[in-house]
mmCIF file with all atom_site columns, C-alpha atoms in Angstrom:
data_model
loop_
_atom_site.group_PDB
_atom_site.id
_atom_site.type_symbol
_atom_site.label_atom_id
_atom_site.label_alt_id
_atom_site.label_comp_id
_atom_site.label_asym_id
_atom_site.label_entity_id
_atom_site.label_seq_id
_atom_site.pdbx_PDB_ins_code
_atom_site.Cartn_x
_atom_site.Cartn_y
_atom_site.Cartn_z
_atom_site.occupancy
_atom_site.B_iso_or_equiv
_atom_site.pdbx_formal_charge
_atom_site.auth_seq_id
_atom_site.auth_comp_id
_atom_site.auth_asym_id
_atom_site.auth_atom_id
_atom_site.pdbx_PDB_model_num
ATOM 1   C CA . UNK A 1 1   ? -21.065 -23.994 -4.410  1.00 64.00 ? 6   UNK A CA 1
ATOM 2   C CA . UNK A 1 2   ? -20.361 -22.604 -7.923  1.00 82.00 ? 7   UNK A CA 1
ATOM 3   C CA . UNK A 1 3   ? -18.266 -19.680 -8.165  1.00 93.00 ? 8   UNK A CA 1
ATOM 4   C CA . UNK A 1 4   ? -18.306 -17.064 -10.675 1.00 96.00 ? 9   UNK A CA 1
ATOM 5   C CA . UNK A 1 5   ? -18.143 -18.705 -14.272 1.00 97.00 ? 10  UNK A CA 1
ATOM 6   C CA . UNK A 1 6   ? -16.570 -16.951 -16.991 1.00 97.00 ? 11  UNK A CA 1
ATOM 7   C CA . UNK A 1 7   ? -16.312 -18.144 -20.673 1.00 97.00 ? 12  UNK A CA 1
ATOM 8   C CA . UNK A 1 8   ? -14.495 -18.553 -22.846 1.00 97.00 ? 13  UNK A CA 1
ATOM 9   C CA . UNK A 1 9   ? -11.211 -19.286 -20.816 1.00 96.00 ? 14  UNK A CA 1
ATOM 10  C CA . UNK A 1 10  ? -9.216  -18.486 -23.850 1.00 96.00 ? 15  UNK A CA 1
ATOM 11  C CA . UNK A 1 11  ? -9.984  -16.524 -27.055 1.00 96.00 ? 16  UNK A CA 1
ATOM 12  C CA . UNK A 1 12  ? -7.621  -15.803 -30.047 1.00 97.00 ? 17  UNK A CA 1
ATOM 13  C CA . UNK A 1 13  ? -8.853  -13.938 -32.779 1.00 96.00 ? 18  UNK A CA 1
ATOM 14  C CA . UNK A 1 14  ? -7.748  -11.244 -35.551 1.00 96.00 ? 19  UNK A CA 1
ATOM 15  C CA . UNK A 1 15  ? -8.115  -7.643  -35.209 1.00 96.00 ? 20  UNK A CA 1
ATOM 16  C CA . UNK A 1 16  ? -11.408 -6.221  -36.453 1.00 96.00 ? 21  UNK A CA 1
ATOM 17  C CA . UNK A 1 17  ? -13.407 -9.099  -35.198 1.00 97.00 ? 22  UNK A CA 1
ATOM 18  C CA . UNK A 1 18  ? -16.132 -8.940  -32.564 1.00 97.00 ? 23  UNK A CA 1
ATOM 19  C CA . UNK A 1 19  ? -15.399 -10.385 -29.288 1.00 97.00 ? 24  UNK A CA 1
ATOM 20  C CA . UNK A 1 20  ? -17.987 -11.250 -26.551 1.00 98.00 ? 25  UNK A CA 1
ATOM 21  C CA . UNK A 1 21  ? -16.961 -12.312 -23.088 1.00 98.00 ? 26  UNK A CA 1
ATOM 22  C CA . UNK A 1 22  ? -19.671 -13.951 -20.805 1.00 98.00 ? 27  UNK A CA 1
ATOM 23  C CA . UNK A 1 23  ? -19.979 -14.134 -16.978 1.00 98.00 ? 28  UNK A CA 1
ATOM 24  C CA . UNK A 1 24  ? -22.396 -15.822 -14.606 1.00 98.00 ? 29  UNK A CA 1
ATOM 25  C CA . UNK A 1 25  ? -22.206 -14.314 -11.262 1.00 97.00 ? 30  UNK A CA 1
ATOM 26  C CA . UNK A 1 26  ? -22.797 -16.258 -7.979  1.00 96.00 ? 31  UNK A CA 1
ATOM 27  C CA . UNK A 1 27  ? -26.426 -16.845 -7.257  1.00 95.00 ? 32  UNK A CA 1
ATOM 28  C CA . UNK A 1 28  ? -27.602 -14.141 -4.948  1.00 92.00 ? 33  UNK A CA 1
ATOM 29  C CA . UNK A 1 29  ? -24.923 -11.761 -5.626  1.00 92.00 ? 34  UNK A CA 1
ATOM 30  C CA . UNK A 1 30  ? -26.453 -8.277  -6.777  1.00 90.00 ? 35  UNK A CA 1
ATOM 31  C CA . UNK A 1 31  ? -23.177 -6.393  -7.825  1.00 90.00 ? 36  UNK A CA 1
ATOM 32  C CA . UNK A 1 32  ? -21.045 -7.380  -10.723 1.00 93.00 ? 37  UNK A CA 1
ATOM 33  C CA . UNK A 1 33  ? -17.647 -6.016  -11.879 1.00 93.00 ? 38  UNK A CA 1
ATOM 34  C CA . UNK A 1 34  ? -15.656 -6.241  -15.094 1.00 96.00 ? 39  UNK A CA 1
ATOM 35  C CA . UNK A 1 35  ? -11.770 -5.788  -14.967 1.00 96.00 ? 40  UNK A CA 1
ATOM 36  C CA . UNK A 1 36  ? -9.050  -5.813  -17.187 1.00 96.00 ? 41  UNK A CA 1
ATOM 37  C CA . UNK A 1 37  ? -5.541  -7.112  -16.558 1.00 94.00 ? 42  UNK A CA 1
ATOM 38  C CA . UNK A 1 38  ? -2.225  -6.312  -18.124 1.00 93.00 ? 43  UNK A CA 1
ATOM 39  C CA . UNK A 1 39  ? 1.477   -6.082  -17.121 1.00 87.00 ? 44  UNK A CA 1
ATOM 40  C CA . UNK A 1 40  ? 1.508   -2.686  -18.040 1.00 87.00 ? 45  UNK A CA 1
ATOM 41  C CA . UNK A 1 41  ? -1.560  -1.365  -16.187 1.00 87.00 ? 46  UNK A CA 1
ATOM 42  C CA . UNK A 1 42  ? -2.437  -3.860  -13.855 1.00 87.00 ? 47  UNK A CA 1
ATOM 43  C CA . UNK A 1 43  ? -5.989  -4.307  -12.669 1.00 90.00 ? 48  UNK A CA 1
ATOM 44  C CA . UNK A 1 44  ? -8.335  -1.937  -14.258 1.00 90.00 ? 49  UNK A CA 1
ATOM 45  C CA . UNK A 1 45  ? -12.153 -1.611  -13.423 1.00 91.00 ? 50  UNK A CA 1
ATOM 46  C CA . UNK A 1 46  ? -14.181 -1.055  -16.499 1.00 94.00 ? 51  UNK A CA 1
ATOM 47  C CA . UNK A 1 47  ? -17.653 -1.371  -15.419 1.00 93.00 ? 52  UNK A CA 1
ATOM 48  C CA . UNK A 1 48  ? -19.704 -1.851  -12.257 1.00 89.00 ? 53  UNK A CA 1
ATOM 49  C CA . UNK A 1 49  ? -23.559 -3.123  -12.235 1.00 91.00 ? 54  UNK A CA 1
ATOM 50  C CA . UNK A 1 50  ? -25.799 -3.089  -9.193  1.00 88.00 ? 55  UNK A CA 1
ATOM 51  C CA . UNK A 1 51  ? -29.109 -4.789  -9.513  1.00 89.00 ? 56  UNK A CA 1
ATOM 52  C CA . UNK A 1 52  ? -28.355 -5.130  -13.173 1.00 92.00 ? 57  UNK A CA 1
ATOM 53  C CA . UNK A 1 53  ? -27.989 -1.480  -13.732 1.00 91.00 ? 58  UNK A CA 1
ATOM 54  C CA . UNK A 1 54  ? -24.589 0.007   -14.854 1.00 91.00 ? 59  UNK A CA 1
ATOM 55  C CA . UNK A 1 55  ? -23.479 2.472   -12.218 1.00 86.00 ? 60  UNK A CA 1
ATOM 56  C CA . UNK A 1 56  ? -20.126 3.516   -13.201 1.00 85.00 ? 61  UNK A CA 1
ATOM 57  C CA . UNK A 1 57  ? -18.764 2.898   -16.596 1.00 89.00 ? 62  UNK A CA 1
ATOM 58  C CA . UNK A 1 58  ? -16.095 5.227   -16.483 1.00 87.00 ? 63  UNK A CA 1
ATOM 59  C CA . UNK A 1 59  ? -13.286 2.680   -16.984 1.00 88.00 ? 64  UNK A CA 1
ATOM 60  C CA . UNK A 1 60  ? -14.647 1.677   -20.112 1.00 92.00 ? 65  UNK A CA 1
ATOM 61  C CA . UNK A 1 61  ? -11.840 2.557   -22.579 1.00 86.00 ? 66  UNK A CA 1
ATOM 62  C CA . UNK A 1 62  ? -13.523 3.382   -25.770 1.00 86.00 ? 67  UNK A CA 1
ATOM 63  C CA . UNK A 1 63  ? -16.863 3.133   -27.604 1.00 91.00 ? 68  UNK A CA 1
ATOM 64  C CA . UNK A 1 64  ? -15.693 -0.085  -28.808 1.00 95.00 ? 69  UNK A CA 1
ATOM 65  C CA . UNK A 1 65  ? -16.284 -1.681  -25.486 1.00 96.00 ? 70  UNK A CA 1
ATOM 66  C CA . UNK A 1 66  ? -19.765 -2.323  -24.446 1.00 97.00 ? 71  UNK A CA 1
ATOM 67  C CA . UNK A 1 67  ? -21.316 -4.314  -21.325 1.00 97.00 ? 72  UNK A CA 1
ATOM 68  C CA . UNK A 1 68  ? -24.880 -5.617  -20.702 1.00 97.00 ? 73  UNK A CA 1
ATOM 69  C CA . UNK A 1 69  ? -26.759 -7.312  -17.684 1.00 97.00 ? 74  UNK A CA 1
ATOM 70  C CA . UNK A 1 70  ? -29.785 -8.414  -19.079 1.00 96.00 ? 75  UNK A CA 1
ATOM 71  C CA . UNK A 1 71  ? -30.630 -10.335 -15.907 1.00 94.00 ? 76  UNK A CA 1
ATOM 72  C CA . UNK A 1 72  ? -29.255 -11.113 -12.575 1.00 94.00 ? 77  UNK A CA 1
ATOM 73  C CA . UNK A 1 73  ? -27.346 -14.007 -13.637 1.00 95.00 ? 78  UNK A CA 1
ATOM 74  C CA . UNK A 1 74  ? -25.623 -13.031 -16.889 1.00 96.00 ? 79  UNK A CA 1
ATOM 75  C CA . UNK A 1 75  ? -23.493 -10.280 -18.196 1.00 98.00 ? 80  UNK A CA 1
ATOM 76  C CA . UNK A 1 76  ? -21.625 -9.909  -21.527 1.00 98.00 ? 81  UNK A CA 1
ATOM 77  C CA . UNK A 1 77  ? -18.583 -7.483  -22.230 1.00 98.00 ? 82  UNK A CA 1
ATOM 78  C CA . UNK A 1 78  ? -18.384 -6.910  -25.965 1.00 98.00 ? 83  UNK A CA 1
ATOM 79  C CA . UNK A 1 79  ? -15.596 -5.526  -28.125 1.00 97.00 ? 84  UNK A CA 1
ATOM 80  C CA . UNK A 1 80  ? -16.170 -4.333  -31.561 1.00 96.00 ? 85  UNK A CA 1
ATOM 81  C CA . UNK A 1 81  ? -14.093 -4.059  -33.527 1.00 96.00 ? 86  UNK A CA 1
ATOM 82  C CA . UNK A 1 82  ? -11.193 -5.701  -31.507 1.00 96.00 ? 87  UNK A CA 1
ATOM 83  C CA . UNK A 1 83  ? -7.530  -4.378  -31.607 1.00 96.00 ? 88  UNK A CA 1
ATOM 84  C CA . UNK A 1 84  ? -4.398  -5.764  -30.714 1.00 96.00 ? 89  UNK A CA 1
ATOM 85  C CA . UNK A 1 85  ? -3.983  -3.572  -27.652 1.00 95.00 ? 90  UNK A CA 1
ATOM 86  C CA . UNK A 1 86  ? -7.023  -5.113  -26.387 1.00 96.00 ? 91  UNK A CA 1
ATOM 87  C CA . UNK A 1 87  ? -5.122  -8.169  -25.577 1.00 97.00 ? 92  UNK A CA 1
ATOM 88  C CA . UNK A 1 88  ? -5.347  -8.949  -22.074 1.00 97.00 ? 93  UNK A CA 1
ATOM 89  C CA . UNK A 1 89  ? -7.018  -11.002 -19.423 1.00 97.00 ? 94  UNK A CA 1
ATOM 90  C CA . UNK A 1 90  ? -10.577 -10.083 -18.560 1.00 98.00 ? 95  UNK A CA 1
ATOM 91  C CA . UNK A 1 91  ? -12.107 -10.852 -15.054 1.00 97.00 ? 96  UNK A CA 1
ATOM 92  C CA . UNK A 1 92  ? -15.534 -10.629 -13.997 1.00 97.00 ? 97  UNK A CA 1
ATOM 93  C CA . UNK A 1 93  ? -16.419 -10.454 -10.282 1.00 95.00 ? 98  UNK A CA 1
ATOM 94  C CA . UNK A 1 94  ? -19.489 -10.529 -8.282  1.00 93.00 ? 99  UNK A CA 1
ATOM 95  C CA . UNK A 1 95  ? -20.524 -9.702  -4.649  1.00 90.00 ? 100 UNK A CA 1
ATOM 96  C CA . UNK A 1 96  ? -23.454 -8.727  -2.479  1.00 87.00 ? 101 UNK A CA 1
ATOM 97  C CA . UNK A 1 97  ? -23.968 -5.131  -1.409  1.00 78.00 ? 102 UNK A CA 1
ATOM 98  C CA . UNK A 1 98  ? -26.903 -3.416  0.183   1.00 71.00 ? 103 UNK A CA 1
ATOM 99  C CA . UNK A 1 99  ? -27.569 0.486   0.325   1.00 64.00 ? 104 UNK A CA 1
ATOM 100 C CA . UNK A 1 100 ? -27.056 1.783   3.553   1.00 52.00 ? 105 UNK A CA 1
ATOM 101 C CA . UNK A 1 101 ? -25.163 -1.114  5.260   1.00 57.00 ? 106 UNK A CA 1
ATOM 102 C CA . UNK A 1 102 ? -21.619 -1.803  6.085   1.00 51.00 ? 107 UNK A CA 1
ATOM 103 C CA . UNK A 1 103 ? -19.826 -2.491  2.801   1.00 63.00 ? 108 UNK A CA 1
ATOM 104 C CA . UNK A 1 104 ? -17.916 -5.549  4.184   1.00 72.00 ? 109 UNK A CA 1
ATOM 105 C CA . UNK A 1 105 ? -18.661 -8.359  1.527   1.00 81.00 ? 110 UNK A CA 1
ATOM 106 C CA . UNK A 1 106 ? -15.609 -9.290  -0.632  1.00 88.00 ? 111 UNK A CA 1
ATOM 107 C CA . UNK A 1 107 ? -15.600 -9.574  -4.250  1.00 91.00 ? 112 UNK A CA 1
ATOM 108 C CA . UNK A 1 108 ? -15.597 -13.195 -5.855  1.00 93.00 ? 113 UNK A CA 1
ATOM 109 C CA . UNK A 1 109 ? -13.398 -13.495 -8.790  1.00 95.00 ? 114 UNK A CA 1
ATOM 110 C CA . UNK A 1 110 ? -13.696 -15.870 -11.971 1.00 95.00 ? 115 UNK A CA 1
ATOM 111 C CA . UNK A 1 111 ? -10.937 -17.375 -13.402 1.00 94.00 ? 116 UNK A CA 1
ATOM 112 C CA . UNK A 1 112 ? -10.878 -14.848 -16.249 1.00 96.00 ? 117 UNK A CA 1
ATOM 113 C CA . UNK A 1 113 ? -10.625 -14.711 -20.307 1.00 97.00 ? 118 UNK A CA 1
ATOM 114 C CA . UNK A 1 114 ? -7.484  -14.575 -21.771 1.00 97.00 ? 119 UNK A CA 1
ATOM 115 C CA . UNK A 1 115 ? -7.823  -12.616 -24.876 1.00 98.00 ? 120 UNK A CA 1
ATOM 116 C CA . UNK A 1 116 ? -5.343  -12.160 -27.558 1.00 97.00 ? 121 UNK A CA 1
ATOM 117 C CA . UNK A 1 117 ? -5.958  -10.062 -30.533 1.00 97.00 ? 122 UNK A CA 1
ATOM 118 C CA . UNK A 1 118 ? -3.712  -10.773 -33.473 1.00 96.00 ? 123 UNK A CA 1
ATOM 119 C CA . UNK B 2 1   ? -11.439 9.650   -3.344  1.00 78.00 ? 15  UNK B CA 1
ATOM 120 C CA . UNK B 2 2   ? -10.422 6.389   -1.945  1.00 84.00 ? 16  UNK B CA 1
ATOM 121 C CA . UNK B 2 3   ? -7.062  4.743   -2.725  1.00 90.00 ? 17  UNK B CA 1
ATOM 122 C CA . UNK B 2 4   ? -4.677  2.035   -1.793  1.00 94.00 ? 18  UNK B CA 1
ATOM 123 C CA . UNK B 2 5   ? -0.880  2.031   -1.721  1.00 95.00 ? 19  UNK B CA 1
ATOM 124 C CA . UNK B 2 6   ? 1.125   -1.073  -1.719  1.00 94.00 ? 20  UNK B CA 1
ATOM 125 C CA . UNK B 2 7   ? 4.820   -1.520  -1.450  1.00 87.00 ? 21  UNK B CA 1
ATOM 126 C CA . UNK B 2 8   ? 6.796   -1.898  -4.723  1.00 80.00 ? 22  UNK B CA 1
ATOM 127 C CA . UNK B 2 9   ? 7.517   -5.244  -5.700  1.00 84.00 ? 23  UNK B CA 1
ATOM 128 C CA . UNK B 2 10  ? 8.984   -7.639  -6.828  1.00 94.00 ? 24  UNK B CA 1
ATOM 129 C CA . UNK B 2 11  ? 9.673   -9.244  -3.299  1.00 96.00 ? 25  UNK B CA 1
ATOM 130 C CA . UNK B 2 12  ? 11.997  -12.123 -3.461  1.00 97.00 ? 26  UNK B CA 1
ATOM 131 C CA . UNK B 2 13  ? 12.562  -14.277 -0.273  1.00 97.00 ? 27  UNK B CA 1
ATOM 132 C CA . UNK B 2 14  ? 14.069  -17.466 0.610   1.00 97.00 ? 28  UNK B CA 1
ATOM 133 C CA . UNK B 2 15  ? 12.026  -20.243 1.839   1.00 97.00 ? 29  UNK B CA 1
ATOM 134 C CA . UNK B 2 16  ? 10.995  -19.822 5.608   1.00 96.00 ? 30  UNK B CA 1
ATOM 135 C CA . UNK B 2 17  ? 11.710  -16.213 5.724   1.00 97.00 ? 31  UNK B CA 1
ATOM 136 C CA . UNK B 2 18  ? 9.371   -13.587 7.354   1.00 97.00 ? 32  UNK B CA 1
ATOM 137 C CA . UNK B 2 19  ? 7.168   -11.838 4.959   1.00 97.00 ? 33  UNK B CA 1
ATOM 138 C CA . UNK B 2 20  ? 5.793   -8.265  5.371   1.00 97.00 ? 34  UNK B CA 1
ATOM 139 C CA . UNK B 2 21  ? 3.893   -6.455  2.334   1.00 97.00 ? 35  UNK B CA 1
ATOM 140 C CA . UNK B 2 22  ? 3.030   -2.944  3.476   1.00 97.00 ? 36  UNK B CA 1
ATOM 141 C CA . UNK B 2 23  ? -0.573  -1.404  2.484   1.00 97.00 ? 37  UNK B CA 1
ATOM 142 C CA . UNK B 2 24  ? -1.851  1.868   3.467   1.00 97.00 ? 38  UNK B CA 1
ATOM 143 C CA . UNK B 2 25  ? -5.031  3.391   2.520   1.00 95.00 ? 39  UNK B CA 1
ATOM 144 C CA . UNK B 2 26  ? -6.851  6.581   2.038   1.00 93.00 ? 40  UNK B CA 1
ATOM 145 C CA . UNK B 2 27  ? -10.710 6.537   2.558   1.00 88.00 ? 41  UNK B CA 1
ATOM 146 C CA . UNK B 2 28  ? -13.517 9.024   3.240   1.00 81.00 ? 42  UNK B CA 1
ATOM 147 C CA . UNK B 2 29  ? -15.496 6.658   5.154   1.00 78.00 ? 43  UNK B CA 1
ATOM 148 C CA . UNK B 2 30  ? -14.873 3.646   7.414   1.00 83.00 ? 44  UNK B CA 1
ATOM 149 C CA . UNK B 2 31  ? -13.874 0.966   4.832   1.00 89.00 ? 45  UNK B CA 1
ATOM 150 C CA . UNK B 2 32  ? -13.505 -2.906  5.250   1.00 90.00 ? 46  UNK B CA 1
ATOM 151 C CA . UNK B 2 33  ? -10.111 -4.121  4.325   1.00 94.00 ? 47  UNK B CA 1
ATOM 152 C CA . UNK B 2 34  ? -9.051  -7.353  2.277   1.00 95.00 ? 48  UNK B CA 1
ATOM 153 C CA . UNK B 2 35  ? -6.136  -9.152  0.967   1.00 97.00 ? 49  UNK B CA 1
ATOM 154 C CA . UNK B 2 36  ? -6.357  -11.077 -2.133  1.00 97.00 ? 50  UNK B CA 1
ATOM 155 C CA . UNK B 2 37  ? -3.967  -13.555 -3.751  1.00 97.00 ? 51  UNK B CA 1
ATOM 156 C CA . UNK B 2 38  ? -3.456  -14.190 -7.457  1.00 96.00 ? 52  UNK B CA 1
ATOM 157 C CA . UNK B 2 39  ? -1.709  -17.362 -8.366  1.00 94.00 ? 53  UNK B CA 1
ATOM 158 C CA . UNK B 2 40  ? -0.111  -17.753 -11.981 1.00 89.00 ? 54  UNK B CA 1
ATOM 159 C CA . UNK B 2 41  ? -2.956  -18.364 -14.592 1.00 86.00 ? 55  UNK B CA 1
ATOM 160 C CA . UNK B 2 42  ? -5.790  -17.820 -11.932 1.00 90.00 ? 56  UNK B CA 1
ATOM 161 C CA . UNK B 2 43  ? -8.117  -15.353 -10.737 1.00 92.00 ? 57  UNK B CA 1
ATOM 162 C CA . UNK B 2 44  ? -7.791  -13.183 -7.613  1.00 95.00 ? 58  UNK B CA 1
ATOM 163 C CA . UNK B 2 45  ? -8.807  -15.291 -4.400  1.00 95.00 ? 59  UNK B CA 1
ATOM 164 C CA . UNK B 2 46  ? -9.763  -13.632 -1.264  1.00 95.00 ? 60  UNK B CA 1
ATOM 165 C CA . UNK B 2 47  ? -7.073  -14.256 1.449   1.00 97.00 ? 61  UNK B CA 1
ATOM 166 C CA . UNK B 2 48  ? -8.302  -12.432 4.539   1.00 97.00 ? 62  UNK B CA 1
ATOM 167 C CA . UNK B 2 49  ? -10.387 -9.675  5.630   1.00 95.00 ? 63  UNK B CA 1
ATOM 168 C CA . UNK B 2 50  ? -10.977 -7.082  8.514   1.00 94.00 ? 64  UNK B CA 1
ATOM 169 C CA . UNK B 2 51  ? -13.977 -4.923  8.993   1.00 90.00 ? 65  UNK B CA 1
ATOM 170 C CA . UNK B 2 52  ? -13.374 -2.712  11.793  1.00 89.00 ? 66  UNK B CA 1
ATOM 171 C CA . UNK B 2 53  ? -10.373 -1.165  13.683  1.00 92.00 ? 67  UNK B CA 1
ATOM 172 C CA . UNK B 2 54  ? -7.991  -3.468  15.369  1.00 95.00 ? 68  UNK B CA 1
ATOM 173 C CA . UNK B 2 55  ? -9.642  -6.567  13.816  1.00 95.00 ? 69  UNK B CA 1
ATOM 174 C CA . UNK B 2 56  ? -6.930  -8.982  12.780  1.00 97.00 ? 70  UNK B CA 1
ATOM 175 C CA . UNK B 2 57  ? -7.802  -11.170 9.481   1.00 97.00 ? 71  UNK B CA 1
ATOM 176 C CA . UNK B 2 58  ? -5.918  -14.395 9.109   1.00 97.00 ? 72  UNK B CA 1
ATOM 177 C CA . UNK B 2 59  ? -5.671  -17.445 6.770   1.00 97.00 ? 73  UNK B CA 1
ATOM 178 C CA . UNK B 2 60  ? -3.206  -20.124 5.702   1.00 95.00 ? 74  UNK B CA 1
ATOM 179 C CA . UNK B 2 61  ? -0.626  -18.531 8.129   1.00 97.00 ? 75  UNK B CA 1
ATOM 180 C CA . UNK B 2 62  ? -1.310  -15.048 6.697   1.00 98.00 ? 76  UNK B CA 1
ATOM 181 C CA . UNK B 2 63  ? -2.182  -12.197 9.022   1.00 98.00 ? 77  UNK B CA 1
ATOM 182 C CA . UNK B 2 64  ? -3.145  -8.545  8.622   1.00 98.00 ? 78  UNK B CA 1
ATOM 183 C CA . UNK B 2 65  ? -4.272  -6.008  11.375  1.00 98.00 ? 79  UNK B CA 1
ATOM 184 C CA . UNK B 2 66  ? -6.645  -3.331  10.600  1.00 97.00 ? 80  UNK B CA 1
ATOM 185 C CA . UNK B 2 67  ? -4.787  -0.228  11.924  1.00 96.00 ? 81  UNK B CA 1
ATOM 186 C CA . UNK B 2 68  ? -7.368  2.943   11.845  1.00 93.00 ? 82  UNK B CA 1
ATOM 187 C CA . UNK B 2 69  ? -4.481  5.341   13.441  1.00 94.00 ? 83  UNK B CA 1
ATOM 188 C CA . UNK B 2 70  ? -1.828  4.742   10.789  1.00 95.00 ? 84  UNK B CA 1
ATOM 189 C CA . UNK B 2 71  ? -4.791  3.796   7.845   1.00 96.00 ? 85  UNK B CA 1
ATOM 190 C CA . UNK B 2 72  ? -2.454  0.479   7.487   1.00 97.00 ? 86  UNK B CA 1
ATOM 191 C CA . UNK B 2 73  ? -3.296  -3.290  6.735   1.00 98.00 ? 87  UNK B CA 1
ATOM 192 C CA . UNK B 2 74  ? 0.019   -4.837  6.341   1.00 98.00 ? 88  UNK B CA 1
ATOM 193 C CA . UNK B 2 75  ? 0.178   -8.453  5.449   1.00 98.00 ? 89  UNK B CA 1
ATOM 194 C CA . UNK B 2 76  ? 2.475   -10.695 7.531   1.00 98.00 ? 90  UNK B CA 1
ATOM 195 C CA . UNK B 2 77  ? 3.702   -14.327 7.627   1.00 98.00 ? 91  UNK B CA 1
ATOM 196 C CA . UNK B 2 78  ? 6.236   -16.125 9.619   1.00 97.00 ? 92  UNK B CA 1
ATOM 197 C CA . UNK B 2 79  ? 7.656   -18.516 7.414   1.00 96.00 ? 93  UNK B CA 1
ATOM 198 C CA . UNK B 2 80  ? 6.936   -18.414 3.589   1.00 97.00 ? 94  UNK B CA 1
ATOM 199 C CA . UNK B 2 81  ? 6.970   -21.533 1.478   1.00 97.00 ? 95  UNK B CA 1
ATOM 200 C CA . UNK B 2 82  ? 7.531   -21.828 -2.511  1.00 96.00 ? 96  UNK B CA 1
ATOM 201 C CA . UNK B 2 83  ? 4.021   -22.334 -2.837  1.00 96.00 ? 97  UNK B CA 1
ATOM 202 C CA . UNK B 2 84  ? 3.361   -18.765 -1.515  1.00 97.00 ? 98  UNK B CA 1
ATOM 203 C CA . UNK B 2 85  ? 4.755   -17.405 -4.813  1.00 97.00 ? 99  UNK B CA 1
ATOM 204 C CA . UNK B 2 86  ? 2.118   -15.052 -6.266  1.00 97.00 ? 100 UNK B CA 1
ATOM 205 C CA . UNK B 2 87  ? 0.712   -11.488 -6.575  1.00 96.00 ? 101 UNK B CA 1
ATOM 206 C CA . UNK B 2 88  ? -0.681  -9.971  -3.573  1.00 97.00 ? 102 UNK B CA 1
ATOM 207 C CA . UNK B 2 89  ? -3.458  -7.400  -3.770  1.00 96.00 ? 103 UNK B CA 1
ATOM 208 C CA . UNK B 2 90  ? -4.625  -5.128  -1.100  1.00 96.00 ? 104 UNK B CA 1
ATOM 209 C CA . UNK B 2 91  ? -8.226  -3.676  -1.446  1.00 94.00 ? 105 UNK B CA 1
ATOM 210 C CA . UNK B 2 92  ? -10.910 -1.688  0.340   1.00 91.00 ? 106 UNK B CA 1
ATOM 211 C CA . UNK B 2 93  ? -14.579 -1.561  0.340   1.00 88.00 ? 107 UNK B CA 1
ATOM 212 C CA . UNK B 2 94  ? -16.217 1.579   1.355   1.00 80.00 ? 108 UNK B CA 1
ATOM 213 C CA . UNK B 2 95  ? -20.059 2.319   0.951   1.00 68.00 ? 109 UNK B CA 1
ATOM 214 C CA . UNK B 2 96  ? -21.313 4.354   -1.724  1.00 63.00 ? 110 UNK B CA 1
ATOM 215 C CA . UNK B 2 97  ? -24.945 5.407   -2.672  1.00 56.00 ? 111 UNK B CA 1
ATOM 216 C CA . UNK B 2 98  ? -25.319 1.871   -4.468  1.00 55.00 ? 112 UNK B CA 1
ATOM 217 C CA . UNK B 2 99  ? -23.734 -0.157  -1.553  1.00 51.00 ? 113 UNK B CA 1
ATOM 218 C CA . UNK B 2 100 ? -20.160 -0.674  -2.257  1.00 59.00 ? 114 UNK B CA 1
ATOM 219 C CA . UNK B 2 101 ? -17.075 1.113   -3.728  1.00 72.00 ? 115 UNK B CA 1
ATOM 220 C CA . UNK B 2 102 ? -14.250 -1.326  -4.103  1.00 81.00 ? 116 UNK B CA 1
ATOM 221 C CA . UNK B 2 103 ? -10.430 -0.310  -4.499  1.00 87.00 ? 117 UNK B CA 1
ATOM 222 C CA . UNK B 2 104 ? -7.618  -2.515  -5.428  1.00 91.00 ? 118 UNK B CA 1
ATOM 223 C CA . UNK B 2 105 ? -3.872  -1.704  -4.915  1.00 93.00 ? 119 UNK B CA 1
ATOM 224 C CA . UNK B 2 106 ? -1.436  -2.275  -7.685  1.00 92.00 ? 120 UNK B CA 1
ATOM 225 C CA . UNK B 2 107 ? -0.449  -5.681  -6.511  1.00 94.00 ? 121 UNK B CA 1
ATOM 226 C CA . UNK B 2 108 ? 2.870   -6.907  -5.177  1.00 96.00 ? 122 UNK B CA 1
ATOM 227 C CA . UNK B 2 109 ? 4.680   -9.855  -6.587  1.00 95.00 ? 123 UNK B CA 1
ATOM 228 C CA . UNK B 2 110 ? 6.293   -12.369 -4.207  1.00 97.00 ? 124 UNK B CA 1
ATOM 229 C CA . UNK B 2 111 ? 8.747   -14.847 -5.397  1.00 96.00 ? 125 UNK B CA 1
ATOM 230 C CA . UNK B 2 112 ? 9.605   -17.498 -2.795  1.00 97.00 ? 126 UNK B CA 1
ATOM 231 C CA . UNK B 2 113 ? 13.244  -19.377 -3.660  1.00 96.00 ? 127 UNK B CA 1
ATOM 232 C CA . UNK B 2 114 ? 13.689  -22.963 -2.336  1.00 94.00 ? 128 UNK B CA 1
#
């Protein structure tokens, strides 16, 4: 079975440029999560979608960051304009959850996008 | 709110040593508990899970028991290998109004020396 697919795997760009990260969740999963990982701050949840609707975006650091989920099989995380401090590994994860049921389903992670802003 | 606390790393062991990584949690509900492992350059992978008190999750020689009375989920392995060198994350999942509220610990880096 295909896991969570992220693209690109690596991205190097100059500050000020727009960056778009892409994620395809596991088919049948209805929750999608974007995380950022750095040595200094560890793993940070940026935003969480349930049934394509953003539920919690309190982790999005600034207005320069935006995320969309136009359908159940695709999500994007965009940074515009990018800055050197945005350099990190960005992970997408998906899971299945059902309102009212025991929350015992794990999250499945993609391999991440390593972003370097020069 | 919910939270997960892990022992500070890094942890350095010799091959075949016994491993314990402590994890304690705070939750308002009755969460499910997980351990994830992250190898260098890769994403997080589910290692094991437990969904109710006294459940023991196990995989690849690793074990963890859900202890509700001490709110703990310590990870153990009897004999570590060099290939176990990685970062280990404890996590919990609790219900929210939309189905799931996931919280990760800060991670513990394990280095196993030959």
